[in-house]
Tab-separated table of C-alpha atoms in Angstrom:
chain	number	residue	atom	x	y	z
L	81	GLU	CA	-25.841	-46.944	-28.881
L	82	GLN	CA	-22.645	-48.733	-29.451
L	83	MET	CA	-23.382	-50.960	-26.567
L	84	LYS	CA	-26.787	-51.797	-28.014
L	85	ALA	CA	-25.447	-52.598	-31.554
L	86	LEU	CA	-22.846	-54.883	-29.930
L	87	ASN	CA	-25.609	-56.824	-28.168
L	88	GLU	CA	-27.859	-57.301	-31.334
L	89	ALA	CA	-24.874	-58.281	-33.318
L	90	PRO	CA	-24.746	-62.244	-33.790
L	91	PRO	CA	-21.933	-63.997	-31.921
L	92	ALA	CA	-20.116	-64.836	-35.217
L	93	ALA	CA	-19.870	-61.253	-35.894
L	94	GLN	CA	-18.008	-60.806	-32.729
L	95	GLU	CA	-15.677	-63.771	-32.879
L	96	ASP	CA	-14.067	-63.012	-36.145
L	97	ASP	CA	-11.481	-60.082	-36.925
L	98	SER	CA	-13.792	-57.313	-37.838
L	99	PRO	CA	-12.795	-53.801	-38.990
L	100	PRO	CA	-12.652	-50.784	-36.573
L	101	PHE	CA	-16.047	-50.187	-35.045
L	102	ASN	CA	-17.620	-46.785	-35.409
L	103	GLY	CA	-14.389	-44.972	-35.338
L	104	PHE	CA	-12.470	-47.047	-33.007
L	105	SER	CA	-8.864	-47.663	-34.281
L	106	SER	CA	-8.994	-51.097	-32.811
L	107	TYR	CA	-11.884	-53.143	-31.527
L	108	ASP	CA	-11.711	-56.249	-29.293
L	109	PRO	CA	-15.322	-57.350	-28.459
L	110	THR	CA	-14.240	-58.952	-24.998
L	111	SER	CA	-12.271	-55.807	-23.949
L	112	PRO	CA	-13.532	-54.608	-20.540
L	113	SER	CA	-13.886	-51.015	-21.997
L	114	THR	CA	-16.600	-52.083	-24.661
L	115	LEU	CA	-18.198	-55.294	-23.086
L	116	PRO	CA	-21.765	-54.654	-22.039
L	117	ILE	CA	-21.490	-56.323	-18.844
L	118	ASP	CA	-25.051	-55.440	-17.467
L	119	SER	CA	-26.751	-55.896	-20.737
L	120	PRO	CA	-29.799	-58.476	-20.231
L	121	ASN	CA	-29.257	-59.725	-23.879
L	122	ASN	CA	-25.665	-60.729	-22.918
L	123	ASP	CA	-24.917	-64.646	-22.463
L	124	SER	CA	-23.835	-65.543	-19.032
L	125	SER	CA	-20.880	-67.309	-20.470
L	126	TYR	CA	-18.988	-63.930	-20.813
L	127	GLU	CA	-18.074	-64.484	-17.155
L	128	ASN	CA	-15.669	-67.498	-17.920
L	129	SER	CA	-14.015	-65.828	-20.827
L	130	PRO	CA	-10.200	-66.086	-20.724
L	131	LEU	CA	-9.764	-62.374	-20.311
L	132	LEU	CA	-12.012	-61.885	-17.552
L	133	SER	CA	-10.781	-65.044	-15.645
L	134	SER	CA	-7.142	-63.623	-15.806
L	135	SER	CA	-8.129	-60.080	-14.748
L	136	LEU	CA	-10.645	-60.791	-11.966
L	137	SER	CA	-10.240	-62.333	-8.736
L	138	SER	CA	-12.701	-65.121	-7.405
L	139	PRO	CA	-14.822	-62.629	-5.304
L	140	GLU	CA	-14.870	-60.093	-8.169
L	141	GLN	CA	-16.155	-62.929	-10.434
L	142	SER	CA	-18.715	-63.923	-7.864
L	143	ARG	CA	-19.878	-60.313	-7.502
L	144	LEU	CA	-19.882	-60.064	-11.247
L	145	SER	CA	-21.963	-63.018	-11.607
L	146	LYS	CA	-24.486	-61.914	-8.886
L	147	SER	CA	-24.723	-58.535	-10.472
L	148	HIS	CA	-25.457	-60.039	-13.884
L	149	SER	CA	-28.122	-62.604	-12.339
L	150	ASN	CA	-30.091	-59.596	-11.089
L	151	SER	CA	-29.743	-57.407	-14.223
L	152	LYS	CA	-32.968	-58.354	-15.871
L	153	SER	CA	-35.075	-57.345	-12.803
L	154	ASP	CA	-32.957	-54.241	-11.915
L	155	PRO	CA	-31.446	-53.048	-15.203
L	156	ASN	CA	-28.729	-50.354	-15.311
L	157	PRO	CA	-30.346	-46.980	-16.246
L	158	ASN	CA	-27.373	-46.178	-18.037
L	159	PHE	CA	-27.864	-48.643	-20.611
L	160	LEU	CA	-31.583	-47.873	-21.230
L	161	PRO	CA	-32.667	-46.744	-24.861
L	162	GLN	CA	-31.976	-43.321	-25.869
L	163	SER	CA	-35.816	-42.576	-26.111
L	164	THR	CA	-36.425	-43.395	-22.491
L	165	TYR	CA	-33.500	-41.817	-20.876
L	166	THR	CA	-33.464	-38.118	-19.979
L	167	PRO	CA	-30.295	-36.291	-18.945
L	168	PRO	CA	-30.321	-35.049	-15.453
L	169	TYR	CA	-30.325	-31.271	-16.005
L	170	GLU	CA	-32.054	-31.149	-19.536
L	171	LYS	CA	-35.580	-31.821	-18.144
L	172	TRP	CA	-35.244	-28.975	-15.811
L	173	VAL	CA	-34.499	-26.365	-18.219
L	174	ALA	CA	-37.992	-25.119	-18.903
L	175	THR	CA	-38.611	-24.728	-15.017
L	176	ARG	CA	-35.092	-23.484	-13.982
L	177	ARG	CA	-36.123	-19.883	-13.353
L	178	TRP	CA	-39.145	-20.677	-11.354
L	179	ILE	CA	-37.168	-23.043	-9.092
L	180	ILE	CA	-34.265	-20.682	-8.508
L	181	ILE	CA	-37.118	-18.024	-7.529
L	182	ILE	CA	-38.913	-20.135	-5.153
L	183	VAL	CA	-35.972	-21.674	-3.337
L	184	ALA	CA	-34.402	-17.890	-3.119
L	185	LEU	CA	-37.331	-16.478	-1.419
L	186	THR	CA	-37.571	-19.605	1.053
L	187	THR	CA	-33.954	-19.196	1.874
L	188	PHE	CA	-34.631	-15.228	2.285
L	189	ILE	CA	-37.049	-15.761	5.231
L	190	GLY	CA	-34.186	-16.884	7.564
L	191	PRO	CA	-31.874	-13.951	7.479
L	192	PHE	CA	-34.525	-11.429	6.775
L	193	SER	CA	-36.564	-12.521	10.157
L	194	SER	CA	-33.014	-12.569	12.125
L	195	THR	CA	-32.597	-8.741	11.449
L	196	THR	CA	-36.065	-7.528	11.417
L	197	TYR	CA	-36.121	-6.533	14.784
L	198	LEU	CA	-32.659	-4.903	15.208
L	199	PRO	CA	-33.811	-1.329	14.755
L	200	ALA	CA	-36.479	-2.281	17.434
L	201	ILE	CA	-33.833	-3.299	20.107
L	202	LYS	CA	-34.631	-0.289	22.337
L	203	TYR	CA	-38.532	-0.984	22.087
L	204	ILE	CA	-38.245	-4.714	23.076
L	205	GLU	CA	-35.663	-3.586	25.946
L	206	ARG	CA	-38.419	-1.339	27.189
L	207	ASP	CA	-41.452	-3.493	26.592
L	208	LEU	CA	-39.979	-6.562	27.962
L	209	GLU	CA	-37.878	-4.612	30.664
L	210	THR	CA	-34.669	-6.432	29.749
L	211	SER	CA	-31.077	-5.381	28.622
L	212	ALA	CA	-29.471	-5.200	25.256
L	213	GLU	CA	-27.133	-8.233	26.390
L	214	LEU	CA	-30.236	-10.304	26.758
L	215	VAL	CA	-31.696	-9.076	23.488
L	216	ALA	CA	-28.305	-9.992	21.698
L	217	LEU	CA	-28.605	-13.647	22.867
L	218	SER	CA	-32.208	-13.771	20.974
L	219	VAL	CA	-30.019	-13.141	18.044
L	220	SER	CA	-26.841	-15.217	18.793
L	221	PHE	CA	-28.678	-18.234	19.742
L	222	TYR	CA	-30.953	-17.993	16.682
L	223	THR	CA	-27.665	-18.099	14.301
L	224	LEU	CA	-26.358	-20.876	16.374
L	225	VAL	CA	-29.211	-23.249	15.813
L	226	MET	CA	-29.142	-21.982	12.097
L	227	GLY	CA	-25.683	-23.236	11.963
L	228	VAL	CA	-26.021	-26.572	13.527
L	229	LEU	CA	-29.448	-27.910	12.291
L	230	PRO	CA	-28.439	-27.787	8.779
L	231	LEU	CA	-26.243	-31.031	9.365
L	232	PHE	CA	-29.538	-32.884	10.056
L	233	TRP	CA	-31.618	-31.283	7.384
L	234	GLY	CA	-28.922	-31.988	4.982
L	235	PHE	CA	-29.211	-35.692	5.340
L	236	LEU	CA	-33.053	-35.676	5.435
L	237	SER	CA	-33.030	-33.712	2.214
L	238	ASP	CA	-30.778	-36.066	0.500
L	239	ARG	CA	-32.555	-39.101	1.722
L	240	TYR	CA	-36.301	-37.853	1.478
L	241	GLY	CA	-36.420	-34.983	-0.780
L	242	ARG	CA	-35.947	-31.408	-1.102
L	243	LYS	CA	-39.601	-30.498	-1.085
L	244	ARG	CA	-40.694	-32.799	1.682
L	245	VAL	CA	-38.070	-31.551	4.173
L	246	LEU	CA	-38.559	-27.916	3.087
L	247	LEU	CA	-42.408	-27.988	3.904
L	248	VAL	CA	-41.675	-29.462	7.412
L	249	GLY	CA	-39.251	-26.905	7.933
L	250	MET	CA	-41.390	-24.155	6.895
L	251	SER	CA	-44.275	-25.410	9.103
L	252	VAL	CA	-42.149	-25.195	12.193
L	253	THR	CA	-40.945	-21.667	11.060
L	254	ILE	CA	-44.512	-20.294	10.867
L	255	ILE	CA	-45.351	-21.703	14.432
L	256	GLY	CA	-42.169	-20.438	16.065
L	257	THR	CA	-42.407	-17.050	14.526
L	258	LEU	CA	-46.170	-16.687	15.736
L	259	LEU	CA	-45.257	-17.446	19.001
L	260	CYS	CA	-42.320	-14.867	19.118
L	261	GLY	CA	-45.041	-12.293	18.631
L	262	PHE	CA	-46.897	-13.407	21.780
L	263	SER	CA	-43.839	-13.356	23.937
L	264	TRP	CA	-44.276	-11.930	27.580
L	265	THR	CA	-40.541	-12.036	28.703
L	266	ILE	CA	-37.231	-12.138	27.162
L	267	TYR	CA	-36.629	-15.768	27.886
L	268	TYR	CA	-39.889	-16.756	26.109
L	269	LEU	CA	-38.672	-14.678	23.000
L	270	ILE	CA	-35.287	-16.593	22.984
L	271	GLY	CA	-36.930	-20.024	23.241
L	272	PHE	CA	-39.616	-19.248	20.564
L	273	ARG	CA	-36.959	-17.771	18.338
L	274	ILE	CA	-34.975	-21.172	18.739
L	275	ILE	CA	-37.985	-22.841	17.630
L	276	ALA	CA	-38.217	-20.688	14.462
L	277	ALA	CA	-34.506	-20.866	13.584
L	278	ILE	CA	-35.015	-24.985	13.776
L	279	GLY	CA	-37.469	-24.647	10.943
L	280	ILE	CA	-35.939	-22.034	8.966
L	281	SER	CA	-32.532	-23.648	8.797
L	282	ALA	CA	-34.196	-26.165	6.342
L	283	SER	CA	-34.437	-23.780	3.541
L	284	GLY	CA	-30.696	-23.057	3.117
L	285	VAL	CA	-29.714	-26.821	2.599
L	286	THR	CA	-32.714	-27.668	0.408
L	287	GLY	CA	-32.176	-24.539	-1.785
L	288	ALA	CA	-28.606	-25.460	-2.328
L	289	GLY	CA	-29.309	-29.270	-2.970
L	290	THR	CA	-32.112	-28.196	-5.591
L	291	ILE	CA	-29.821	-25.897	-7.410
L	292	ALA	CA	-27.250	-28.575	-7.658
L	293	ASP	CA	-29.886	-31.146	-8.685
L	294	THR	CA	-31.077	-28.861	-11.820
L	295	HIS	CA	-27.995	-26.998	-13.106
L	296	PRO	CA	-24.948	-28.185	-14.805
L	297	PRO	CA	-21.576	-26.749	-13.740
L	298	GLN	CA	-21.421	-24.206	-16.956
L	299	VAL	CA	-24.345	-22.246	-15.443
L	300	ARG	CA	-24.414	-23.503	-11.836
L	301	GLY	CA	-22.376	-20.502	-10.628
L	302	GLY	CA	-24.783	-17.889	-11.698
L	303	ALA	CA	-27.612	-19.844	-10.079
L	304	MET	CA	-25.762	-19.946	-6.726
L	305	ALA	CA	-25.104	-16.389	-7.034
L	306	ILE	CA	-28.959	-15.637	-7.090
L	307	TYR	CA	-29.519	-18.285	-4.398
L	308	SER	CA	-26.751	-16.821	-2.179
L	309	SER	CA	-27.836	-13.326	-2.567
L	310	THR	CA	-30.937	-13.823	-0.725
L	311	LEU	CA	-28.785	-15.123	2.354
L	312	LEU	CA	-27.175	-11.737	2.407
L	313	MET	CA	-29.907	-9.633	1.007
L	314	GLY	CA	-32.253	-10.598	3.943
L	315	PRO	CA	-30.174	-8.835	6.600
L	316	ILE	CA	-30.372	-5.685	4.280
L	317	PHE	CA	-34.317	-5.275	3.805
L	318	GLY	CA	-34.888	-6.717	7.276
L	319	PRO	CA	-33.853	-3.626	9.218
L	320	VAL	CA	-35.571	-1.653	6.520
L	321	ALA	CA	-38.982	-3.303	7.153
L	322	GLY	CA	-38.311	-3.931	10.615
L	323	GLY	CA	-37.757	-0.189	11.541
L	324	ALA	CA	-41.221	0.935	9.624
L	325	ILE	CA	-43.057	-1.880	11.347
L	326	ALA	CA	-41.759	-1.069	14.664
L	327	GLU	CA	-42.420	2.658	14.491
L	328	PHE	CA	-45.800	2.734	13.202
L	329	LEU	CA	-47.234	-0.703	14.253
L	330	GLY	CA	-45.186	-2.089	16.986
L	331	TRP	CA	-42.431	-4.690	17.316
L	332	ARG	CA	-44.769	-7.501	17.829
L	333	TRP	CA	-46.195	-7.049	14.436
L	334	ILE	CA	-42.834	-7.775	12.856
L	335	PHE	CA	-42.912	-11.647	13.874
L	336	TYR	CA	-46.794	-11.544	12.546
L	337	ILE	CA	-45.997	-10.289	9.347
L	338	VAL	CA	-42.943	-12.538	8.911
L	339	ALA	CA	-45.237	-15.395	9.740
L	340	ILE	CA	-47.795	-14.436	7.231
L	341	PHE	CA	-45.072	-13.953	4.734
L	342	ALA	CA	-43.698	-17.555	5.284
L	343	PHE	CA	-47.410	-19.093	5.153
L	344	SER	CA	-47.543	-17.475	1.695
L	345	LEU	CA	-44.525	-19.194	0.575
L	346	PHE	CA	-45.556	-22.443	2.065
L	347	LEU	CA	-48.594	-22.508	-0.181
L	348	PHE	CA	-46.184	-21.750	-3.174
L	349	VAL	CA	-43.954	-24.565	-2.331
L	350	ILE	CA	-46.775	-26.788	-2.369
L	351	PHE	CA	-48.318	-25.927	-5.624
L	352	PHE	CA	-45.267	-24.678	-7.734
L	353	LEU	CA	-42.022	-26.350	-6.543
L	354	PRO	CA	-41.209	-29.709	-8.151
L	355	GLU	CA	-39.243	-32.427	-6.385
L	356	THR	CA	-35.750	-32.436	-8.033
L	357	ILE	CA	-34.022	-35.159	-6.505
L	358	ASP	CA	-34.157	-38.781	-8.279
L	359	PHE	CA	-34.966	-41.302	-5.673
L	360	GLU	CA	-33.915	-44.145	-7.914
L	361	SER	CA	-30.445	-43.171	-8.191
L	362	PRO	CA	-27.887	-45.099	-6.298
L	363	GLN	CA	-26.744	-41.994	-4.430
L	364	SER	CA	-30.465	-41.624	-3.076
L	365	LYS	CA	-30.734	-45.339	-2.079
L	366	SER	CA	-27.632	-45.471	-0.322
L	367	LYS	CA	-28.880	-42.818	2.063
L	368	THR	CA	-30.187	-44.863	5.081
L	369	TRP	CA	-30.599	-44.368	8.960
L	370	ARG	CA	-28.067	-47.075	9.363
L	371	ASN	CA	-25.294	-44.790	7.785
L	372	PHE	CA	-26.710	-41.562	9.170
L	373	ASN	CA	-24.060	-39.378	10.289
L	374	PRO	CA	-25.181	-35.733	10.676
L	375	PHE	CA	-21.407	-34.413	11.253
L	376	LEU	CA	-20.003	-36.259	8.195
L	377	PRO	CA	-20.180	-33.015	6.260
L	378	ILE	CA	-18.128	-31.597	9.199
L	379	TRP	CA	-15.341	-34.256	8.418
L	380	TYR	CA	-15.618	-33.323	4.778
L	381	PHE	CA	-14.218	-29.932	5.573
L	382	LEU	CA	-11.728	-31.025	8.342
L	383	SER	CA	-10.166	-33.647	6.157
L	384	SER	CA	-9.917	-31.450	2.937
L	385	ALA	CA	-7.455	-28.463	3.049
L	386	ASN	CA	-9.278	-26.830	-0.086
L	387	LEU	CA	-12.905	-26.965	1.579
L	388	PHE	CA	-11.634	-25.802	5.140
L	389	ILE	CA	-9.892	-23.049	3.753
L	390	VAL	CA	-12.891	-21.842	1.826
L	391	ALA	CA	-15.300	-22.293	4.680
L	392	ILE	CA	-13.116	-20.663	7.157
L	393	TYR	CA	-12.815	-17.552	4.795
L	394	GLY	CA	-16.460	-17.403	4.114
L	395	ALA	CA	-17.340	-17.544	7.773
L	396	ILE	CA	-15.038	-14.898	8.600
L	397	VAL	CA	-16.404	-12.432	5.746
L	398	PHE	CA	-19.979	-13.426	6.900
L	399	GLY	CA	-19.134	-13.081	10.684
L	400	THR	CA	-17.726	-9.545	10.019
L	401	LEU	CA	-20.576	-8.480	8.035
L	402	PHE	CA	-23.400	-9.537	10.457
L	403	SER	CA	-21.232	-7.981	13.418
L	404	VAL	CA	-21.291	-4.618	11.342
L	405	LEU	CA	-25.229	-5.109	10.855
L	406	PHE	CA	-25.797	-5.690	14.505
L	407	VAL	CA	-23.585	-2.606	15.659
L	408	TYR	CA	-24.519	-0.256	12.969
L	409	PRO	CA	-28.106	0.751	14.264
L	410	ILE	CA	-26.501	1.327	17.683
L	411	LYS	CA	-24.108	3.588	16.099
L	412	LEU	CA	-26.603	5.752	14.019
L	413	GLU	CA	-28.522	6.338	17.345
L	414	GLU	CA	-25.595	7.168	19.399
L	415	ASN	CA	-23.696	9.398	16.913
L	416	PHE	CA	-26.300	10.857	14.759
L	417	GLY	CA	-29.683	10.564	16.676
L	418	LYS	CA	-31.609	8.792	13.987
L	419	SER	CA	-35.059	7.440	14.481
L	420	GLU	CA	-35.966	3.493	13.727
L	421	PHE	CA	-37.320	4.248	10.321
L	422	VAL	CA	-34.208	6.172	9.170
L	423	ILE	CA	-32.014	3.685	10.660
L	424	GLY	CA	-33.827	0.892	8.460
L	425	LEU	CA	-33.429	3.132	5.362
L	426	SER	CA	-29.787	3.569	6.077
L	427	PHE	CA	-29.160	-0.170	5.260
L	428	MET	CA	-30.274	0.330	1.708
L	429	PRO	CA	-26.799	1.441	0.229
L	430	LEU	CA	-25.451	-1.601	1.855
L	431	GLY	CA	-28.110	-3.760	0.138
L	432	PHE	CA	-27.542	-2.196	-3.257
L	433	GLY	CA	-23.975	-3.210	-2.872
L	434	LEU	CA	-24.842	-6.594	-2.041
L	435	LEU	CA	-27.055	-6.847	-5.158
L	436	ILE	CA	-24.390	-5.531	-7.529
L	437	GLY	CA	-21.713	-7.849	-6.066
L	438	THR	CA	-24.211	-10.571	-6.607
L	439	ILE	CA	-24.555	-9.968	-10.255
L	440	ILE	CA	-20.762	-9.617	-10.694
L	441	GLY	CA	-19.825	-12.414	-8.564
L	442	GLY	CA	-22.220	-15.020	-10.340
L	443	ARG	CA	-21.083	-14.080	-13.944
L	444	THR	CA	-17.323	-13.755	-13.206
L	445	THR	CA	-17.491	-17.253	-11.571
L	446	ASP	CA	-19.050	-18.969	-14.364
L	447	TRP	CA	-16.764	-17.042	-16.770
L	448	CYS	CA	-13.752	-18.061	-15.244
L	449	TYR	CA	-14.640	-21.742	-15.047
L	450	ARG	CA	-15.803	-22.005	-18.554
L	451	THR	CA	-13.734	-19.644	-20.885
L	452	PRO	CA	-10.966	-21.196	-23.009
L	453	PHE	CA	-8.944	-18.296	-22.649
L	454	LEU	CA	-7.968	-19.141	-18.770
L	455	ASN	CA	-8.813	-22.949	-18.967
L	456	ALA	CA	-9.177	-22.147	-14.962
L	457	GLY	CA	-11.708	-24.859	-14.185
L	458	SER	CA	-12.641	-25.101	-10.358
L	459	GLY	CA	-9.853	-23.122	-9.453
L	460	GLY	CA	-11.216	-20.171	-11.404
L	461	ARG	CA	-14.210	-20.343	-9.579
L	462	LEU	CA	-12.449	-18.695	-6.505
L	463	LEU	CA	-10.394	-16.099	-8.562
L	464	PRO	CA	-13.215	-13.439	-7.975
L	465	THR	CA	-13.412	-14.684	-4.336
L	466	VAL	CA	-9.524	-13.446	-3.875
L	467	LEU	CA	-10.162	-10.155	-5.396
L	468	SER	CA	-13.359	-9.459	-3.636
L	469	GLY	CA	-11.583	-10.284	-0.184
L	470	ILE	CA	-9.005	-7.388	-0.797
L	471	MET	CA	-11.591	-4.913	-1.695
L	472	PHE	CA	-13.704	-6.060	1.355
L	473	THR	CA	-10.866	-5.426	3.835
L	474	VAL	CA	-10.103	-1.754	2.566
L	475	ALA	CA	-13.928	-1.069	2.707
L	476	ILE	CA	-14.703	-2.578	6.017
L	477	VAL	CA	-11.878	-0.441	7.623
L	478	ALA	CA	-13.223	2.980	5.729
L	479	PHE	CA	-16.873	2.055	6.972
L	480	GLY	CA	-15.700	1.713	10.561
L	481	TRP	CA	-13.963	4.957	10.773
L	482	LEU	CA	-16.483	6.878	8.524
L	483	VAL	CA	-19.416	5.721	10.782
L	484	GLU	CA	-17.868	7.738	13.498
L	485	GLU	CA	-17.219	10.799	11.672
L	486	ASN	CA	-19.686	11.111	8.687
L	487	TYR	CA	-23.197	9.660	8.315
L	488	TRP	CA	-23.333	9.994	4.486
L	489	LEU	CA	-19.872	8.848	3.752
L	490	SER	CA	-20.355	6.011	6.061
L	491	MET	CA	-23.244	4.937	3.553
L	492	VAL	CA	-21.033	5.132	0.466
L	493	ALA	CA	-18.433	2.957	1.984
L	494	SER	CA	-21.119	0.340	3.111
L	495	VAL	CA	-21.808	-0.390	-0.831
L	496	PHE	CA	-18.346	-1.577	-1.222
L	497	VAL	CA	-18.534	-3.540	1.880
L	498	GLY	CA	-21.680	-5.148	0.452
L	499	ALA	CA	-20.031	-5.811	-2.921
L	500	GLY	CA	-16.864	-7.027	-1.503
L	501	ASN	CA	-19.112	-9.577	0.502
L	502	THR	CA	-21.261	-11.028	-2.577
L	503	ILE	CA	-18.872	-10.758	-5.405
L	504	GLY	CA	-16.744	-14.043	-3.870
L	505	ARG	CA	-19.894	-15.763	-2.447
L	506	PRO	CA	-21.121	-17.534	-5.551
L	507	GLY	CA	-17.384	-18.994	-5.994
L	508	ILE	CA	-17.383	-20.415	-2.401
L	509	GLN	CA	-20.799	-21.992	-2.701
L	510	THR	CA	-20.169	-23.397	-6.038
L	511	PHE	CA	-16.583	-24.590	-5.400
L	512	ALA	CA	-17.680	-26.180	-2.021
L	513	VAL	CA	-20.739	-28.082	-3.577
L	514	GLU	CA	-18.871	-29.527	-6.692
L	515	GLN	CA	-16.221	-31.070	-4.431
L	516	LYS	CA	-19.166	-33.289	-3.199
L	517	LEU	CA	-21.679	-32.976	-5.533
L	518	GLN	CA	-23.665	-36.177	-4.676
L	519	GLN	CA	-23.911	-34.718	-1.012
L	520	ALA	CA	-24.715	-31.141	-2.171
L	521	ALA	CA	-27.171	-30.469	0.665
L	522	GLY	CA	-24.798	-31.707	3.219
L	523	ILE	CA	-21.972	-29.729	1.970
L	524	SER	CA	-24.192	-26.600	2.066
L	525	GLY	CA	-25.331	-27.657	5.557
L	526	GLY	CA	-21.380	-27.779	6.476
L	527	LEU	CA	-20.895	-24.436	5.196
L	528	MET	CA	-23.816	-23.002	6.987
L	529	PHE	CA	-22.993	-24.667	10.203
L	530	ILE	CA	-19.128	-23.228	10.121
L	531	SER	CA	-20.420	-19.699	8.950
L	532	PHE	CA	-23.207	-19.195	11.623
L	533	THR	CA	-21.083	-20.690	14.338
L	534	VAL	CA	-18.778	-17.791	13.667
L	535	VAL	CA	-21.573	-15.329	13.592
L	536	PHE	CA	-22.939	-16.827	16.935
L	537	GLY	CA	-19.555	-16.026	18.663
L	538	ALA	CA	-19.210	-12.620	16.962
L	539	VAL	CA	-22.516	-11.348	17.758
L	540	THR	CA	-22.111	-12.630	21.426
L	541	VAL	CA	-18.808	-10.745	22.040
L	542	VAL	CA	-19.765	-7.475	20.215
L	543	PRO	CA	-21.700	-5.928	22.919
L	544	LEU	CA	-18.786	-6.744	25.263
L	545	MET	CA	-16.180	-5.505	22.644
L	546	LEU	CA	-18.119	-2.130	22.271
L	547	ASP	CA	-17.629	-1.207	25.907
L	548	ILE	CA	-13.691	-1.536	25.489
L	549	MET	CA	-13.140	-0.406	22.121
L	550	ASP	CA	-14.358	1.792	18.990
L	551	LEU	CA	-15.950	0.326	16.031
L	552	ILE	CA	-13.023	0.890	13.949
L	553	TRP	CA	-10.835	-1.475	16.110
L	554	MET	CA	-13.453	-4.150	15.563
L	555	CYS	CA	-13.258	-3.675	11.714
L	556	LEU	CA	-9.477	-3.614	11.722
L	557	ILE	CA	-9.562	-7.124	13.487
L	558	GLY	CA	-11.974	-8.630	10.939
L	559	ALA	CA	-9.858	-7.252	8.091
L	560	ALA	CA	-6.769	-8.682	9.658
L	561	LEU	CA	-8.585	-12.180	9.859
L	562	VAL	CA	-9.497	-11.814	6.031
L	563	TRP	CA	-5.990	-10.846	4.908
L	564	ILE	CA	-4.646	-13.846	6.483
L	565	CYS	CA	-6.913	-16.055	4.470
L	566	VAL	CA	-6.355	-14.273	1.168
L	567	PRO	CA	-3.142	-16.012	0.498
L	568	LEU	CA	-4.573	-19.484	1.515
L	569	LEU	CA	-7.281	-18.783	-1.026
L	570	LEU	CA	-4.590	-18.191	-3.637
L	571	TYR	CA	-3.127	-21.551	-2.781
L	572	VAL	CA	-6.552	-23.244	-3.250
L	573	VAL	CA	-6.886	-21.451	-6.790
L	574	VAL	CA	-3.486	-22.524	-7.964
L	575	THR	CA	-3.755	-26.191	-6.794
L	576	ASN	CA	-7.073	-26.581	-8.461
L	577	TRP	CA	-6.453	-24.581	-11.671
L	578	GLY	CA	-7.704	-26.274	-14.739
L	579	VAL	CA	-9.522	-29.131	-12.571
L	580	LYS	CA	-12.873	-29.664	-14.365
L	581	THR	CA	-15.911	-30.855	-12.489
L	582	ARG	CA	-17.059	-34.522	-12.922
C-alpha cells in the first residue's frame, strides 16, 4: 500500500521536503528501501538518478534497466494490489485437514506394505521353497529403493507438481504390488517388490512437500507429526493385518488387499487432493532439466553440519526400530511359540506408543518454536528430539532383554520404544525442511535416502547377527549409536537457539 501511494503521488510531491510518511521517521523518495523499482507506473528516468548511479555498477544498471523494461509484461507479484494477492498459506486454511489426511494415507502405504508379510515369512519360505535370508533380501532391497528413488521424485515434485508425481507413483505401486501376489519364485518376488517400491517412494516426498506448501511455521510441526506418524504407524499395523490375512486367506492375499487399498487411495487423490505448488513462482520456474541434479539434496546434508547430524540421528533411530520389527516375530515364535495372528497382535502396544509419541512430539515441537517463554526458534524444534533420544536408548535395551524373558513385559517396554521414536520425529522433519524451505520435497527425499539406506544395511545384516549374538546385544549397539548422537543434537539445538524461519 505504501508503494502504491508513492507511485500515484505527483512528481512534485516527491521532490520537495515532505513530512514523515506513514510512520517513517525520515523519508527519502529516492532511497533504495522505498523506491518501487518494478512498478509499471515508474518513469524510466529513475535508473539515471544520482543515487542509483553512484551505488550501482554498470552491469547492475544494465540488469536493472532490462528488468524494468520487462516489468509491464511480467509484473512482480509482490506489488499486485491487495485485492488480487492471496498469502501463500491463507488459501489452504479451509482444506488443510483433508490435505493432511490424504497425504498421510498415501504415505502410510509404503511402510505398511513393507511389513505386512513379516509374520508370514515361514509361509513364504515353505511355499516358494526358499530361505529366510532370501526373504530378508526382499525386505532390504525394498527399503533401499525406498531410499534412493525419492531423490528423483523430489525434483519432479518441485518441478511438475505434487499431485501429478503422486498419481504416477501410485500407478506403479498398484501394478508392482499385484505382481507380487502372482510371484512363483523368490527372485520374482524380490523383483516385483522393487517395482512396487519405485512407485511407493514418491508418496513420501510429495507428502512432505505438500505440508510445507500449505502450513506456516507456527503450525507446521503438528502437521509434520501427523504426516510422520504414518511412516512409523505403517510398520505396526502392517504385521497385525498381515498376520491375520496370512493365517486365514494365505500370504498372496496380503498383496492383493494392499493393491486394492492403494487403488482406492488413487481415486481419492484424483478427486479430492488439490495441487498445492505454485507453478508461477520463481522457485518453480527455476526447476528445469538443465539444472536437474537428483543428488543435490545429499550435498545439502553433507555441506551442513546441522542437517547431517539431524539426518544421521533420525536414520539410526529408524534403523534400530526397523531391525526390531524384523526380529520381533522371529523371537516370539522361538521363545513363546506364538501363532502368526497372535504375533501380529503383539505389535499393537508398540503402535500405541508410536501414536502417543506422535501427539506429544507434534505439540511440543510447535510449542518450543513459538512460545515467548523460551524464544527457542528453530533450535527448540529439536529439544523434544534430544529428550526422546535418551528415553529411546533406555527403552530399547529393556525391550531387548525382556523379549527373551517375559512376553507381557516386553510388550510394555515396546510402548516406550515407540514413544521414544516418534516424539523426536516431527522435530527432525520440520527442522530439516525449514533449512531449505523452497526445496522441501528434495530435503524430504534426502532424509528418506539416508534413513532407508541405514535400514537396508540393518535388515541385511540382522539375520547374520542373530547367528552370533542375542537380541540384547543388538539393542545395546543401537542404543550406543544413539547416545553418541545425543550430544551432537544438543550442539545443533544451542547453535540454532532463537533462530526464526524466514
